[in-house]
Amino acid sequence: MAMNGKGKAGETDDAVGNASISPNTTAPNTQIKYRDTLLFRLHEVQNRTRGKTWITKEELAGIAQDYGIPLAELDGIVSFYTMFSRERRGRHVIRLCDSLSCRICGSLDIYQHLRKKLGISRGMTTGDGVFSLEIVNCLGACSTSPNIMIDDHLISGLSLAEIDAMLDRLAKEGV
Amino acid sequence: MSNIQYITGFATLENPLDIDSFVAKGGFSGLHSALAKTPAEVISEVKRSGLRGRGGAGFPTGLKWESVAGDDERYLVCNADEGEPGTFKDRFVLEHAPFLVLEGMAIAAYATGAQTGYVYVRGEYPHVVASLSSAIASAVKAGYLGEHILGSNFSFNVEVRKGGGSYVVGDETALLNSLMGNRGYPFLKPPFPTEKGLWGKPTIVNNVETLAYVPYIFTHGAEAFASIGSSGSPGLKLFSISGHIAHPGVYEFPMGTTVRELAAAAGGILGNLKAVQIGGTAGPIFDTAALDYPLDFASMRKAGGALGSGALVFMNTTVNMAHVLEVTMRFFAEESCGQCFPCRYGTRQLAFMANKIASGQGRLEYLDLMRDTTHVMVGASFCPFGQSIAFPLESLLDRFGDEIVSFIKQQEFLKEAAV
Ligand SMILES: Cc1cc2nc3c(=O)[nH]c(=O)nc-3n(C[C@H](O)[C@H](O)[C@H](O)COP(=O)(O)O)c2cc1C
Ligand code: SF4
Ligand code: FES
């Protein structure tokens, strides 16, 4: 695959222009103002406390201030990445992979099962606020397809009954 | 078939984060011998080895390093954003042989004059972020990274960064944008990252697997590396094998190994083989003729595809190709970064039509419309993501179009046939 250079100049300038706003540094790890740590920070804030899985408006404003990024721009950055949410999500986020390997190895069985069990479909949160269900692309674990992630944990090779037991346990745990 | 191993040899260590056992197995000896050479000699060794990038594009690594120019402030970025569906080899390397990647990074930094390295790990690999950070700390403590590496004048620090969920960010220019805290939009080359990358400074971006093979060149020699594999594609390669196959997993074989040999090594196909997608979702879907393809850059190009990341997804005869079409087109629509119109709009149209077809509301004219749409996208999309959609779509329609056509006809008929 080679670049063919057919893009419009305006678009490129914009992308590079954004980049050059960020302060230049040789020691980015020590200075919170440097934007290479931004995504790390967003993850941290999103999961600041157990069971919190989204970024609030106030938190976003705080980060915008810390990094000296206009709020509207930060909003645009956060919305670009699929792992971040600016809306309230369940205490536990279930990510079901539906890329090719998982699909042909049974991802739909898991999806139908979760839908029935939780009473929600893609992109929704259960009424009790415990689970959100997302469909995502390849989790990079296709040797154990079908795969799901629950929060930070990759779950593969479990039967539907075992997944049930796990969800029941998580639901009982409370926050 | 040869049974030479390198990465998978290191990956058998019981505790991959124990630096002593890595060293006992010969780890970091490549860094020792590289530091005894001048940076220019190191680059010329890598060029002689013929090593080509394992991230998808196959660019000669030595040439990339040599093209670093300009400013003295330089960066090295290890691309661990692995998002290509069907690909899980970089996760394997980082989990099982993290020090090999760090050793490769140190050699690359020495050769190119980079002072700071980043490993950009996709957000979906949180445990890799944690284990890699601990590996870096051990390597610094043992003097393989940090200040005055192995008592020399060469200093190099590595830090881990975590992605936020985006396939396109795997593209090196998008990745640099993301590292700078921006939306992960690709940007136009030239200037290449080796001239103007992170914060406008010269930056080398290499894939995890590429970097993990670098120490080989400095332990076994450039000739040894070049003698493995096929002409134009030297060395070993990691293949991610999944789908309807007995033992899915990561397999290390010389470049040029055939699909048939790999399938056999992985225990054989489950059921009867119908199709295999090679190189990831952005790669073509082949029929059984692919069994005889040698897996190297030139052969796969000749076969109308690309080696890509070295992913192989085997599909048996239970798979409905209308579903494969839908999964594939939805992937592109969901992952398009939205920066340019042809791809943002085209992928949505394609996913819409594929959804209709798979859900039994398809029309035959969609098939031509889909081809037309991809033709426009190939010519007018800004980055390789939008251009590559022709691989899976056209291969599906060329090889399995009859099946999809009869599926559509059958569904149309069923609407009227119900009693
Ligand atoms: C849409 C797109 C996605 C990509 N994803 C990855 C990826 O996940 N990992 C990777 O190493 N390279 C990926 N690449 C290739 C990189 O742009 C770049 O060529 C590579 O990281 C360079 O390293 P190498 O020369 O060692 O292969 C992608 C390219 C494109 C266009
Ligand atoms: S082709 Fe697609 S992924 Fe690439 S810049 Fe355009 S919208 Fe983004
Ligand atoms: S396709 Fe689901 S993990 Fe790769």
XYZ file of C-alpha atoms and ligand atoms in Angstrom:
637
model
C 0.000 0.000 0.000
C 1.444 3.294 -0.980
C 0.278 6.780 -0.346
C -1.074 8.250 -3.530
C -0.994 11.852 -2.426
C -4.483 12.585 -3.642
C -5.772 14.283 -0.520
C -6.748 17.904 -0.474
C -4.062 20.191 0.811
C -6.486 21.955 3.126
C -7.243 18.798 5.041
C -3.636 17.937 5.572
C -2.684 21.371 6.733
C -5.402 21.156 9.268
C -4.202 17.857 10.679
C -0.590 18.938 10.857
C -1.568 22.384 12.064
C -3.323 20.903 15.056
C -0.227 18.967 15.852
C 2.056 21.934 15.850
C -0.058 23.667 18.481
C 1.112 21.156 21.035
C 4.193 22.253 22.922
C 7.428 20.744 21.846
C 9.335 18.675 24.326
C 12.146 16.268 24.940
C 10.872 15.201 28.332
C 7.200 14.585 27.806
C 6.698 12.288 30.751
C 7.217 14.880 33.413
C 4.967 17.611 32.090
C 1.241 17.089 32.185
C 0.832 19.934 29.702
C 2.283 17.865 26.964
C -0.377 16.229 24.935
C 1.257 12.859 24.347
C -0.152 11.870 27.734
C -3.669 13.019 26.852
C -5.164 9.642 25.959
C -3.623 8.069 29.046
C -5.190 10.801 31.122
C -8.587 10.300 29.492
C -8.468 6.586 30.321
C -7.479 7.390 33.884
C -10.236 9.922 34.384
C -12.838 7.743 32.719
C -12.082 4.938 35.172
C -11.207 7.111 38.145
C -13.391 5.161 40.534
C -14.615 1.612 40.464
C -17.714 1.300 38.356
C -17.310 4.664 36.642
C -16.869 4.122 32.933
C -17.450 7.505 31.313
C -16.060 11.022 31.303
C -18.243 13.744 32.809
C -18.591 17.282 31.454
C -16.792 18.668 34.503
C -13.907 16.253 34.085
C -13.638 17.154 30.438
C -13.500 20.844 31.302
C -10.791 20.121 33.870
C -8.666 18.234 31.372
C -9.165 20.961 28.767
C -7.852 23.452 31.280
C -4.879 21.299 32.364
C -3.762 20.759 28.818
C -4.704 24.181 27.514
C -6.931 22.685 24.826
C -10.158 24.463 23.852
C -13.073 22.436 25.188
C -14.646 22.076 21.757
C -11.418 20.625 20.395
C -11.086 18.222 23.297
C -14.677 17.157 22.779
C -13.800 16.355 19.184
C -10.754 14.375 20.241
C -12.646 12.324 22.816
C -15.464 11.546 20.401
C -12.978 10.225 17.859
C -11.891 7.281 20.004
C -14.326 4.423 20.537
C -13.206 3.506 24.046
C -14.215 6.815 25.576
C -17.757 7.797 26.423
C -19.123 11.199 27.311
C -22.383 9.597 28.277
C -23.111 7.570 31.340
C -22.427 3.891 30.816
C -23.014 0.833 32.970
C -20.666 -0.058 35.821
C -19.310 -2.729 33.533
C -18.754 -2.325 29.835
C -19.081 -5.493 27.785
C -17.339 -5.324 24.421
C -18.285 -8.085 22.039
C -16.032 -8.614 19.052
C -17.856 -9.127 15.759
C -14.987 -9.105 13.295
C -14.574 -11.999 10.905
C -12.818 -14.641 13.029
C -15.157 -14.128 15.952
C -18.193 -14.008 13.679
C -17.481 -17.347 12.046
C -16.639 -18.859 15.432
C -19.910 -17.873 17.082
C -20.017 -14.194 18.113
C -23.698 -14.004 17.179
C -24.567 -16.760 19.641
C -23.044 -14.681 22.405
C -24.762 -11.543 21.167
C -28.209 -13.147 21.046
C -27.647 -14.622 24.462
C -26.543 -11.329 26.035
C -29.405 -9.511 24.398
C -31.898 -11.862 25.934
C -30.245 -12.026 29.302
C -29.677 -8.310 29.707
C -32.680 -7.108 27.714
C -30.586 -4.595 25.790
C -29.081 -4.414 22.351
C -25.969 -2.842 20.915
C -24.989 0.478 22.459
C -27.438 0.287 25.360
C -27.173 0.169 29.142
C -29.325 -1.994 31.408
C -32.024 -0.225 33.423
C -30.211 -0.941 36.680
C -27.083 0.709 35.319
C -24.907 -2.380 35.697
C -24.006 -3.319 32.131
C -23.452 -1.600 28.822
C -23.180 -3.705 25.697
C -20.956 -2.642 22.818
C -20.018 -4.343 19.584
C -16.419 -3.723 18.614
C -13.941 -4.767 15.966
C -11.135 -7.268 16.370
C -9.717 -7.434 19.886
C -6.494 -8.988 18.631
C -7.168 -12.359 20.182
C -8.616 -14.322 17.281
C -6.912 -17.562 18.279
C -9.497 -17.803 21.062
C -12.524 -16.496 19.127
C -15.230 -15.689 19.936
C -14.002 -13.057 22.371
C -15.526 -10.466 24.626
C -13.930 -7.940 26.925
C -15.534 -7.057 30.202
C -13.921 -3.836 31.359
C -10.171 -4.521 31.169
C -10.437 -8.275 30.920
C -10.410 -10.424 27.844
C -12.885 -13.262 28.219
C -12.642 -16.173 25.834
C -13.435 -19.819 25.735
C -16.310 -19.561 28.228
C -19.605 -21.327 27.661
C -22.777 -19.219 27.698
C -23.545 -20.598 31.154
C -20.122 -19.554 32.411
C -20.587 -16.070 30.973
C -23.938 -15.912 32.771
C -22.360 -16.869 36.050
C -19.719 -14.214 35.603
C -22.255 -11.494 34.833
C -24.408 -12.555 37.790
C -21.403 -12.297 40.053
C -20.528 -8.835 38.745
C -24.123 -7.663 39.138
C -24.211 -8.837 42.754
C -20.899 -7.247 43.659
C -22.313 -3.741 43.658
C -19.904 -0.848 43.480
C 9.316 -26.723 5.704
C 11.962 -25.338 7.980
C 11.743 -25.301 11.733
C 13.929 -22.270 12.375
C 12.598 -20.202 15.242
C 13.524 -16.863 16.643
C 10.757 -14.844 18.286
C 8.815 -17.972 19.174
C 12.026 -19.401 20.638
C 12.281 -16.520 23.104
C 8.545 -16.668 23.681
C 8.868 -20.021 25.435
C 10.480 -18.419 28.498
C 8.489 -19.261 31.573
C 8.429 -15.714 32.906
C 8.685 -13.326 29.943
C 9.260 -10.392 32.323
C 12.318 -11.965 33.912
C 15.210 -10.185 32.267
C 17.828 -12.644 33.539
C 16.302 -15.612 31.773
C 16.025 -13.516 28.603
C 19.720 -12.662 28.822
C 20.598 -16.280 29.597
C 18.937 -17.248 26.322
C 21.123 -14.820 24.411
C 18.948 -11.749 24.784
C 20.590 -8.312 24.441
C 23.692 -9.800 22.804
C 22.508 -8.143 19.575
C 22.591 -4.783 21.330
C 26.123 -5.488 22.576
C 27.439 -6.186 19.088
C 25.480 -3.302 17.513
C 27.002 -0.831 19.979
C 30.463 -2.019 18.931
C 29.731 -0.711 15.431
C 29.129 2.833 14.235
C 25.500 3.849 13.622
C 26.223 3.915 9.881
C 27.542 0.351 10.045
C 24.437 -0.747 11.931
C 22.202 0.703 9.222
C 24.228 -0.941 6.496
C 23.909 -4.325 8.269
C 20.145 -3.930 8.404
C 20.128 -3.021 4.715
C 22.196 -6.088 3.878
C 19.820 -8.314 5.823
C 16.984 -7.183 3.569
C 14.593 -6.857 6.530
C 11.255 -5.385 5.447
C 8.562 -3.883 7.643
C 6.140 -6.338 9.192
C 3.391 -3.776 9.837
C 1.778 -4.244 6.439
C 3.562 -2.145 3.866
C 6.819 -4.104 3.726
C 9.051 -1.051 3.450
C 12.787 -1.900 3.705
C 13.751 -1.144 7.287
C 17.358 -0.151 6.591
C 16.266 2.376 3.977
C 13.773 3.876 6.397
C 16.452 4.291 9.049
C 18.848 5.765 6.546
C 16.314 8.362 5.431
C 16.169 9.961 8.870
C 17.411 13.453 8.358
C 17.331 16.929 9.765
C 16.951 17.969 13.365
C 19.028 16.317 16.098
C 15.955 15.819 18.248
C 14.623 12.497 17.006
C 12.018 9.981 18.003
C 11.432 6.291 17.528
C 7.901 4.960 17.684
C 7.014 1.309 17.996
C 3.642 0.738 16.387
C 1.738 -1.612 18.702
C -1.696 -0.423 17.652
C -2.449 -3.786 16.047
C -6.048 -3.487 14.923
C -6.158 -5.388 11.663
C -8.867 -8.031 12.127
C -7.371 -11.487 12.270
C -4.024 -10.163 13.518
C -2.746 -10.921 16.995
C 0.989 -11.482 16.520
C 2.091 -8.164 18.034
C 0.119 -8.911 21.168
C 1.889 -12.295 21.252
C 5.341 -10.722 20.925
C 4.671 -8.059 23.543
C 3.235 -10.591 25.965
C 5.828 -13.293 25.476
C 9.024 -11.595 24.320
C 8.819 -7.919 25.343
C 12.586 -7.580 25.814
C 13.204 -8.556 22.216
C 11.161 -5.520 21.123
C 13.029 -3.272 23.557
C 16.376 -4.618 22.329
C 15.324 -3.917 18.734
C 14.230 -0.424 19.724
C 17.561 0.312 21.404
C 19.448 -0.809 18.278
C 17.141 1.244 16.037
C 17.574 4.305 18.235
C 21.344 3.928 18.265
C 21.402 3.665 14.470
C 19.144 6.655 13.879
C 20.082 8.961 16.722
C 16.710 8.875 18.474
C 16.789 9.883 22.131
C 13.230 9.015 23.030
C 11.125 6.039 22.086
C 7.418 5.482 22.439
C 5.528 2.248 22.270
C 1.991 3.079 21.206
C -0.128 0.189 22.487
C -3.753 -0.074 21.479
C -6.159 0.726 24.304
C -7.685 -2.736 24.098
C -4.429 -4.252 25.426
C -4.351 -2.767 28.952
C -2.373 -5.685 30.356
C 0.297 -5.213 27.719
C 0.608 -1.577 28.783
C 1.243 -2.730 32.330
C 3.634 -5.593 31.581
C 5.603 -3.577 29.070
C 6.079 -0.768 31.573
C 7.516 -3.283 33.987
C 9.795 -4.731 31.279
C 11.082 -1.229 30.524
C 11.832 -0.637 34.195
C 13.833 -3.891 34.371
C 15.745 -3.047 31.211
C 16.650 0.391 32.575
C 17.783 -1.130 35.850
C 19.983 -3.628 34.030
C 21.540 -0.898 31.875
C 19.994 -1.871 28.524
C 17.898 1.287 28.332
C 18.182 4.721 29.890
C 21.348 6.743 30.350
C 24.707 5.490 29.072
C 23.486 2.175 27.833
C 25.984 -0.618 28.589
C 28.477 2.012 29.673
C 28.514 3.750 26.300
C 27.732 7.356 25.405
C 24.417 6.281 23.998
C 21.277 7.119 25.989
C 17.743 6.187 25.062
C 14.504 6.232 27.028
C 11.335 4.370 26.198
C 7.833 5.210 27.304
C 4.512 3.484 26.806
C 1.454 5.265 25.470
C -2.033 3.884 25.236
C -4.510 4.298 22.394
C -8.182 5.101 22.733
C -9.769 2.706 20.260
C -9.379 3.385 16.540
C -8.259 1.161 13.695
C -7.032 3.967 11.440
C -4.578 5.092 14.110
C -2.517 2.042 13.090
C -1.496 4.084 10.048
C 1.783 5.703 10.976
C 0.767 9.278 10.256
C -2.526 8.884 12.135
C -0.597 7.280 14.960
C 1.702 10.279 15.241
C -1.304 12.587 15.353
C -2.799 10.450 18.089
C 0.476 10.456 20.033
C 0.395 14.234 19.914
C -3.034 14.197 21.536
C -5.072 14.869 18.421
C -7.828 13.080 16.582
C -6.255 10.141 14.811
C -6.407 11.578 11.308
C -3.819 10.413 8.786
C -1.774 13.169 7.224
C -0.221 13.526 3.830
C 3.277 12.219 2.996
C 5.710 13.701 2.062
C 7.153 15.032 4.232
C 7.678 11.554 5.617
C 7.768 11.027 9.367
C 11.508 10.400 9.072
C 11.814 14.086 8.145
C 8.888 15.618 10.002
C 7.115 13.415 12.512
C 6.351 13.886 16.182
C 6.272 17.613 16.977
C 7.754 18.191 13.561
C 10.905 16.236 14.420
C 12.371 13.269 12.508
C 10.568 10.125 13.656
C 10.973 6.459 12.760
C 7.852 4.327 13.010
C 8.345 0.576 13.035
C 6.064 -2.323 13.764
C 6.531 -4.496 16.871
C 7.511 -7.577 14.864
C 9.953 -5.643 12.668
C 11.774 -4.405 15.757
C 11.758 -7.856 17.337
C 13.654 -9.260 14.323
C 16.337 -6.560 14.420
C 18.403 -8.249 17.186
C 18.580 -11.378 15.013
C 20.672 -9.481 12.495
C 23.214 -8.588 15.181
C 23.383 -12.002 16.810
C 23.274 -14.343 13.806
C 24.376 -11.886 11.119
C 22.799 -10.150 8.151
C 23.684 -13.044 5.829
C 21.972 -15.585 8.043
C 18.819 -13.481 8.019
C 18.982 -12.929 4.279
C 19.461 -16.635 3.638
C 16.057 -17.470 5.143
C 12.843 -16.928 3.218
C 12.308 -16.083 -0.417
C 14.023 -13.623 -2.680
C 12.943 -10.069 -1.952
C 11.282 -11.222 1.278
C 14.039 -12.510 3.529
C 13.726 -13.775 7.043
C 11.127 -15.308 9.259
C 7.578 -14.056 9.638
C 4.907 -14.378 12.282
C 1.546 -15.549 10.944
C -1.703 -15.090 12.851
C -3.880 -18.070 12.014
C -7.534 -18.195 12.994
C -11.025 -19.213 11.925
C -11.949 -22.783 11.052
C -8.614 -24.345 11.818
C -7.692 -26.996 14.382
C -5.045 -25.058 16.316
C -5.383 -21.325 15.793
C -2.438 -19.283 16.991
C 0.754 -17.439 16.095
C 3.161 -19.421 13.906
C 6.673 -18.451 12.911
C 7.866 -19.615 9.500
C 10.196 -18.433 6.763
C 8.733 -16.006 4.279
C 7.479 -17.911 1.264
C 5.890 -20.723 3.249
C 2.673 -21.701 1.471
C -0.826 -21.338 2.848
C -1.189 -25.118 2.643
C 1.928 -25.682 4.759
C 0.701 -23.213 7.349
C -2.750 -24.779 7.494
C -1.119 -28.167 8.015
C 1.153 -26.790 10.741
C -1.936 -25.439 12.481
C -3.536 -28.867 12.521
C -5.568 -28.617 9.344
C -8.871 -27.062 8.331
C -11.979 -27.816 10.356
C -14.492 -29.022 7.806
C -14.073 -28.249 4.117
C -12.176 -25.140 3.162
C -14.204 -22.553 1.281
C -12.245 -19.332 1.578
C -9.308 -17.689 3.266
C -8.770 -14.012 3.895
C -5.123 -13.045 3.833
C -3.590 -9.876 5.198
C -6.513 -8.755 7.322
C -9.909 -7.256 6.595
C -8.254 -4.898 4.134
C -7.009 -7.933 2.207
C -8.680 -10.068 -0.452
C -10.802 -13.106 0.267
C -9.471 -16.007 -1.767
C -10.945 -19.365 -2.645
C -9.142 -22.694 -2.241
C -6.636 -21.795 -4.973
C -4.884 -19.771 -2.274
C -3.573 -22.957 -0.677
C -0.668 -22.914 -3.102
C 0.281 -19.265 -2.608
C 3.692 -18.679 -1.062
C 3.334 -16.094 1.682
C 5.794 -13.369 0.826
C 5.495 -9.809 -0.423
C 6.040 -10.479 -4.138
C 3.973 -13.666 -4.391
C 0.987 -12.154 -2.625
C 1.168 -9.098 -4.831
C 1.208 -11.389 -7.862
C -1.874 -13.140 -6.496
C -3.688 -9.807 -6.457
C -3.383 -9.212 -2.746
C -0.817 -8.249 -0.161
C 0.942 -10.083 2.627
C -0.227 -7.307 4.947
C 0.181 -8.191 8.585
C 0.400 -11.927 7.859
C -3.108 -12.745 9.064
C -4.931 -15.781 7.694
C -8.591 -16.379 8.480
C -9.780 -19.764 7.252
C -13.459 -20.213 6.432
C -15.147 -23.557 5.848
C -18.236 -24.292 3.789
C -20.625 -23.358 6.606
C -19.842 -19.677 6.054
C -22.376 -17.567 4.156
C -20.511 -15.067 1.988
C -23.312 -12.509 2.256
C -22.490 -12.387 5.960
C -18.793 -11.984 5.280
C -19.678 -9.101 2.984
C -21.735 -7.466 5.710
C -19.134 -7.915 8.460
C -16.422 -6.542 6.199
C -18.291 -3.486 4.943
C -19.504 -2.626 8.441
C -15.915 -2.781 9.651
C -14.921 -0.149 7.112
C -17.897 2.076 7.926
C -17.253 1.872 11.656
C -13.541 2.460 11.386
C -13.393 5.149 8.695
C -11.831 8.139 10.407
C -14.216 10.450 8.585
C -11.590 12.932 7.489
C -12.310 12.677 3.775
C -15.637 12.511 2.008
C -15.200 9.566 -0.408
C -14.357 7.190 2.415
C -16.675 8.636 5.055
C -19.683 8.514 2.727
C -18.663 5.562 0.576
C -18.135 3.195 3.496
C -21.576 4.073 4.856
C -23.230 3.407 1.506
C -21.401 0.108 1.191
C -22.319 -0.964 4.713
C -25.937 -0.005 4.062
C -26.138 -2.112 0.916
C -24.298 -5.037 2.486
C -26.656 -4.913 5.455
C -29.670 -4.992 3.147
C -28.261 -7.912 1.207
C -27.412 -9.957 4.286
C -30.776 -9.255 5.882
C -32.670 -10.425 2.820
C -33.647 -7.041 1.399
C -30.879 -6.817 -1.131
C -31.263 -5.914 -4.776
C -29.140 -7.213 -7.597
C -28.208 -3.720 -8.732
C -26.478 -3.169 -5.386
C -23.635 -5.375 -6.567
C -22.716 -3.029 -9.421
C -23.305 -0.007 -7.235
C -20.909 -1.410 -4.680
C -18.213 -1.914 -7.290
C -18.723 1.620 -8.596
C -18.497 3.023 -5.095
C -15.212 1.284 -4.404
C -13.784 2.485 -7.726
C -14.423 6.047 -6.649
C -12.970 5.357 -3.231
C -9.807 3.796 -4.642
C -9.173 6.905 -6.702
C -10.340 9.607 -4.352
C -9.711 8.480 -0.780
C -7.096 10.325 1.172
C -5.307 7.392 2.791
C -4.734 3.666 2.130
C -7.687 2.742 4.348
C -10.277 4.024 1.896
C -8.266 2.763 -1.057
C -7.885 -0.762 0.272
C -11.602 -1.528 0.454
C -11.469 -2.716 -3.150
C -9.426 -5.772 -2.072
C -12.084 -7.467 0.040
C -15.076 -6.219 -1.934
C -13.900 -7.076 -5.425
C -12.446 -10.408 -4.378
C -15.725 -11.347 -2.704
C -17.778 -10.402 -5.745
C -15.355 -11.967 -8.232
C -15.000 -15.271 -6.436
C -18.251 -15.627 -4.526
C -20.537 -13.298 -6.498
C -22.658 -16.214 -7.796
C -23.459 -17.290 -4.273
C -24.421 -13.758 -3.273
C -26.530 -13.300 -6.418
C -28.475 -16.476 -5.810
C -28.891 -15.526 -2.158
C -30.447 -12.197 -3.211
C -32.711 -13.872 -5.793
C -33.846 -16.466 -3.327
C -34.688 -13.808 -0.723
C -36.613 -11.781 -3.315
C -38.586 -14.834 -4.296
C -39.303 -15.789 -0.691
C -41.234 -12.563 -0.161
C -43.774 -13.677 -2.741
C -43.633 -17.407 -2.148
C -44.856 -17.460 1.402
C -48.105 -19.420 1.752
C -5.248 1.913 7.834
C -3.885 1.433 8.224
C -3.733 0.684 9.384
C -2.474 0.249 9.784
N -2.378 -0.463 10.938
C -1.136 -0.839 11.365
C -0.991 -1.529 12.603
O -1.969 -1.812 13.299
N 0.264 -1.861 13.003
C 1.371 -1.556 12.262
O 2.480 -1.844 12.666
N 1.248 -0.909 11.078
C 0.030 -0.545 10.621
N -0.072 0.132 9.432
C 1.177 0.423 8.683
C 1.868 1.663 9.233
O 1.360 2.810 8.566
C 3.380 1.644 9.005
O 3.605 1.338 7.670
C 4.123 0.649 9.847
O 3.827 0.793 11.194
C 5.602 0.858 9.621
O 6.331 -0.124 10.301
P 7.177 -1.216 9.519
O 7.919 -0.543 8.421
O 8.059 -1.788 10.557
O 6.182 -2.206 8.985
C -1.337 0.551 9.001
C -1.495 1.286 7.832
C -2.749 1.722 7.441
C -2.882 2.519 6.193
S -9.584 7.349 3.460
Fe -10.960 6.995 5.229
S -9.575 6.555 6.894
Fe -8.328 7.535 5.289
S -8.380 9.731 5.742
Fe -10.112 9.341 4.389
S -11.837 8.996 5.841
Fe -9.959 8.747 7.000
S -11.868 -11.193 15.218
Fe -12.518 -11.140 17.295
S -10.616 -11.001 18.358
Fe -10.009 -10.901 16.278
